[in-house]
mmCIF file of C-alpha atoms in Angstrom:
data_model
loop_
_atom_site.group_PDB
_atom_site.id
_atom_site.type_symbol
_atom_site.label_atom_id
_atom_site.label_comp_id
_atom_site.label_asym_id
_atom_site.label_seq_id
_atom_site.Cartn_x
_atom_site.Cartn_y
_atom_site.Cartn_z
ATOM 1 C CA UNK A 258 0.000 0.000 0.000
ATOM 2 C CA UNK A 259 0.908 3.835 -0.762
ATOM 3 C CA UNK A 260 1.145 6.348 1.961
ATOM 4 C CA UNK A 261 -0.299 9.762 0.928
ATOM 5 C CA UNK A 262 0.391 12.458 2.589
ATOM 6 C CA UNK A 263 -1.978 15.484 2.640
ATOM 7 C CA UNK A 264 -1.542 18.965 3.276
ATOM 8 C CA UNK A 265 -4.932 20.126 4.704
ATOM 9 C CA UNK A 266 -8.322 19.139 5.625
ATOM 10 C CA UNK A 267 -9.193 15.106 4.493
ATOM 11 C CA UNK A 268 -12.529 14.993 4.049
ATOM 12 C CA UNK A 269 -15.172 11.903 3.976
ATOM 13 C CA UNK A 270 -18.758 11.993 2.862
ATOM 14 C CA UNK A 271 -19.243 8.330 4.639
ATOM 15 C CA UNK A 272 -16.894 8.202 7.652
ATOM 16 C CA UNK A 273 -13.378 6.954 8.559
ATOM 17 C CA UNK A 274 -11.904 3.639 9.616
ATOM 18 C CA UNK A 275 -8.708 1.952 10.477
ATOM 19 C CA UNK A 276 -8.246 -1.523 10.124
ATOM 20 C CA UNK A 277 -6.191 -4.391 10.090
ATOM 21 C CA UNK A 278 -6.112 -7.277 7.827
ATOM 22 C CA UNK A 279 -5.820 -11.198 8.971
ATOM 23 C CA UNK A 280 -2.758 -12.736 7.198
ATOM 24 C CA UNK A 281 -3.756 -16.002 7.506
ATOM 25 C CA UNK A 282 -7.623 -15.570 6.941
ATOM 26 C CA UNK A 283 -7.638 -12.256 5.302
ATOM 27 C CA UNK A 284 -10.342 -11.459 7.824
ATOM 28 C CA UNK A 285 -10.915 -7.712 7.989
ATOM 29 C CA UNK A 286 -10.769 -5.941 11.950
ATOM 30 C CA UNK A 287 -12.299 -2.403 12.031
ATOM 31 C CA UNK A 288 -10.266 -0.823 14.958
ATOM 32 C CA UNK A 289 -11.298 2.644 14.775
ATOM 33 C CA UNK A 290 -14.248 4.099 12.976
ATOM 34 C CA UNK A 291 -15.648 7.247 13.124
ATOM 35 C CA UNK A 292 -18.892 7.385 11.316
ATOM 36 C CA UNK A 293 -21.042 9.725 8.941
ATOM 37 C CA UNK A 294 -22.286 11.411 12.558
ATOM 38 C CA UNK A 295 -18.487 11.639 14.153
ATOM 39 C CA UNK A 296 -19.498 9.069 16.447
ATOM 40 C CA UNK A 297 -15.832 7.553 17.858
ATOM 41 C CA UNK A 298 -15.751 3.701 18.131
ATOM 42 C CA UNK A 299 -12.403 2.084 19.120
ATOM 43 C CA UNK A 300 -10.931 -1.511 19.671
ATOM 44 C CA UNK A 301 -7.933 0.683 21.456
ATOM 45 C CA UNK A 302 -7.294 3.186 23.994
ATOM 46 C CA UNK A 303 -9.001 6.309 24.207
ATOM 47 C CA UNK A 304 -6.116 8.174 24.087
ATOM 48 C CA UNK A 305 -2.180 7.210 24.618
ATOM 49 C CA UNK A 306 -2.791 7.973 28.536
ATOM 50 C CA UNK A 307 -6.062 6.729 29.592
ATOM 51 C CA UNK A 308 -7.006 3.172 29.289
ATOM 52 C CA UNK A 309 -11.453 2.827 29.671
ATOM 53 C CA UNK A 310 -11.970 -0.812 31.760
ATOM 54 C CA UNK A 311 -15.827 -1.251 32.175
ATOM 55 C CA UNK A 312 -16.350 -2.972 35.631
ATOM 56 C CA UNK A 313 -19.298 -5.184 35.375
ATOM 57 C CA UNK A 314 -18.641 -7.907 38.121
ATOM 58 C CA UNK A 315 -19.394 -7.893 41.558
ATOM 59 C CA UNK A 316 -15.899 -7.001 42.694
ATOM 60 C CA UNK A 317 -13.238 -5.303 41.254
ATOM 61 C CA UNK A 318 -9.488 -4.943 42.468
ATOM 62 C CA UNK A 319 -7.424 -1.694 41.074
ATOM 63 C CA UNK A 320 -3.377 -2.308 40.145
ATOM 64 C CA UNK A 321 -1.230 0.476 40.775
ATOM 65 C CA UNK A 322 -0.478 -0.466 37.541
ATOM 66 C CA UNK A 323 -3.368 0.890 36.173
ATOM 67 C CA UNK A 324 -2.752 4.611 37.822
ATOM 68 C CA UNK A 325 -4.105 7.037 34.996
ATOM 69 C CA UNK A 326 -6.868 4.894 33.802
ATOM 70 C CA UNK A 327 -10.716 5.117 33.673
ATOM 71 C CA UNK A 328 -13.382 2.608 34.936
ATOM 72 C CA UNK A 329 -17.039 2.712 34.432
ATOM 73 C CA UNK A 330 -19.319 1.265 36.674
ATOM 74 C CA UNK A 331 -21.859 -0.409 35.673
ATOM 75 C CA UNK A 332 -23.305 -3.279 37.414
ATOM 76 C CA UNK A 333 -27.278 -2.942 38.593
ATOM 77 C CA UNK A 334 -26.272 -4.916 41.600
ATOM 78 C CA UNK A 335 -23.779 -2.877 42.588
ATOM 79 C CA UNK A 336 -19.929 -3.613 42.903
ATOM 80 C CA UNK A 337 -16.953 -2.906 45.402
ATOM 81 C CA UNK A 338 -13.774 -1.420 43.593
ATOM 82 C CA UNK A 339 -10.891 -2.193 46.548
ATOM 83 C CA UNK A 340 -7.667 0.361 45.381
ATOM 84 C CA UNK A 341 -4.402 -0.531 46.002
ATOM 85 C CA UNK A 342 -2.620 0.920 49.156
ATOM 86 C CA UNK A 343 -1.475 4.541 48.335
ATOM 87 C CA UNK A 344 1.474 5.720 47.065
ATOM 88 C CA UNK A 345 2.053 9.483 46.044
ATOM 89 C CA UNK A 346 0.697 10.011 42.147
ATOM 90 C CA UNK A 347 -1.529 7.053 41.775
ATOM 91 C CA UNK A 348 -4.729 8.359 40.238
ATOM 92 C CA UNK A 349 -8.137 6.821 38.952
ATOM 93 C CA UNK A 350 -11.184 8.077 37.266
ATOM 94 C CA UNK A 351 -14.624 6.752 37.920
ATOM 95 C CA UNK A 352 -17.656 7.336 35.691
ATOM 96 C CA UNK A 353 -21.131 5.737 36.961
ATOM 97 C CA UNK A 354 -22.773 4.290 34.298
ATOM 98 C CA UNK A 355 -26.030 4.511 33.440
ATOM 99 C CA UNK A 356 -26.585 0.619 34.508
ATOM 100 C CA UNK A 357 -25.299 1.420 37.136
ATOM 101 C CA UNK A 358 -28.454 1.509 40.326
ATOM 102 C CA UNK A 359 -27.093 -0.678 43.060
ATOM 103 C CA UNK A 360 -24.672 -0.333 46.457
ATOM 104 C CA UNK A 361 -21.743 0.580 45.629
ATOM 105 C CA UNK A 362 -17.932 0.628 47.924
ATOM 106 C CA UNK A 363 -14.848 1.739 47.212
ATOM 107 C CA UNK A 364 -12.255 0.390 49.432
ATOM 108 C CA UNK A 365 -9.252 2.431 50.037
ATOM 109 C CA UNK A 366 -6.931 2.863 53.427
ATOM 110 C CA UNK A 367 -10.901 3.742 54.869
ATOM 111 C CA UNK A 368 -14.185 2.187 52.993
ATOM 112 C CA UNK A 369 -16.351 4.626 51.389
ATOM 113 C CA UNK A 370 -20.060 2.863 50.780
ATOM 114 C CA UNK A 371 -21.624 4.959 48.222
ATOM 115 C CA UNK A 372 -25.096 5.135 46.592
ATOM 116 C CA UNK A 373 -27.346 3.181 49.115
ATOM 117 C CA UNK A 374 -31.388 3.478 49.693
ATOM 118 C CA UNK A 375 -30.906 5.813 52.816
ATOM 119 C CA UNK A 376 -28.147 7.735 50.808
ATOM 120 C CA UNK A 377 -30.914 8.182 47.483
ATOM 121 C CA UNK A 378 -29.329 5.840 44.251
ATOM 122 C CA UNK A 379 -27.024 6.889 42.206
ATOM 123 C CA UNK A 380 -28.015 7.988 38.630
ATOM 124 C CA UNK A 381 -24.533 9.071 37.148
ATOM 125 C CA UNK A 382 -21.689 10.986 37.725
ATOM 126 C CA UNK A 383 -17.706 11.260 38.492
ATOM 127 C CA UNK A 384 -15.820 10.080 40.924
ATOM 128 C CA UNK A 385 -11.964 10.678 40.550
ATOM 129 C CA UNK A 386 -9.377 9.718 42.831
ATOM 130 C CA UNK A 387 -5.347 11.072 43.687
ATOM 131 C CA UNK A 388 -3.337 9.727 46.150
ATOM 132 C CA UNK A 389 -1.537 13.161 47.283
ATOM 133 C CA UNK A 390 0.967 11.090 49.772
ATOM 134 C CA UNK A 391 1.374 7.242 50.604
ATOM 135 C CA UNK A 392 -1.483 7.375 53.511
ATOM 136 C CA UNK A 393 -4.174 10.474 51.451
ATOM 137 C CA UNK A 394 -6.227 9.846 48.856
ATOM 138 C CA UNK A 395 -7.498 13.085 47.507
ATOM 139 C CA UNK A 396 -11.480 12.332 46.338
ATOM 140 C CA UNK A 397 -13.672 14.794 43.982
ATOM 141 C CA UNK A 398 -16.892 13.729 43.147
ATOM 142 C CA UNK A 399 -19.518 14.681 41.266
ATOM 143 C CA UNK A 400 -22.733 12.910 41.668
ATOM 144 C CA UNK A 401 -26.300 12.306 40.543
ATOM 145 C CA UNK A 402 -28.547 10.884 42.537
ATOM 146 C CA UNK A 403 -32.568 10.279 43.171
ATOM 147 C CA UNK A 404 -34.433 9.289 46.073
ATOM 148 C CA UNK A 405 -33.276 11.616 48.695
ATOM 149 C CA UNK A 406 -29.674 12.096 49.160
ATOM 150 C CA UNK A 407 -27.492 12.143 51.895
ATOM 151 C CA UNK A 408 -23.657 12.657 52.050
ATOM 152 C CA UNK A 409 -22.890 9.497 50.160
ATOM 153 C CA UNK A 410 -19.554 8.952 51.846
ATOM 154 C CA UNK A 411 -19.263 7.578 55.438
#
């Protein structure tokens, strides 16, 4: 294949996609598309520094390993995310999915229960989480809730 390279604006009446090709099968893998609407859809990372895991079992353990990445939670039932012990510079994002209507926990040095029926359900929101030394983590929430709501960390 040719590379081209362009100087300007490429333009597509029907979308973009990369793919890769099978070289045994010749089976086609779309790995990124981006359609007539410039709706994103991705195989890959959503960008070279954030890595989107979708939690959808009961329990979920965090690797420092993973410091920089985003989770979505969504499990009706609820789920318990359990962090690792902190260390200065480990971060996590945490987007509540719109599954997501259960009990939820988030164990770090202290457990925080979030979204229970005294505490009004969670609907959505953000949850994102620094460790600032090896014994603080840093939280900032942003939360959507029904029912009625109390402070949903204890």
């Amino acid at each position: 294949m040719a590379n081209t390279t362009f100087n300007g604006p490429v333009r597509s009446e029907n979308g973009f996609e990369q793919i890769s090709v099978d070289s045994t099968t010749g089976a086609v893998t779309t790995n990124l598309d981006v359609d007539t609407s410039g709706n994103i859809t991705t195989t890959g990372y959503v960008s070279a520094y954030d890595n989107v895991t979708d939690i959808t079992a009961a329990t979920y353990s965090v690797e420092s390993t993973q410091s920089g990445a985003v989770f979505t939670l969504n499990r009706a039932a609820g789920i318990v995310v359990t962090l690792p012990t902190a260390a200065a510079g480990l971060h996590y994002t945490f987007i509540v999915g719109t599954t997501f209507t259960g009990a939820g926990q988030i164990n770090t040095d202290n457990a925080s229960d979030l979204f229970s029926a005294a505490q009004g359900w969670a609907v959505g929101g953000i949850i994102r989480l620094k460790a600032t030394t090896a014994a603080v983590w840093h939280c900032e929430a942003f939360l959507h809730g029904d029912g009625t709501l109390a402070t949903p960390f204890e």
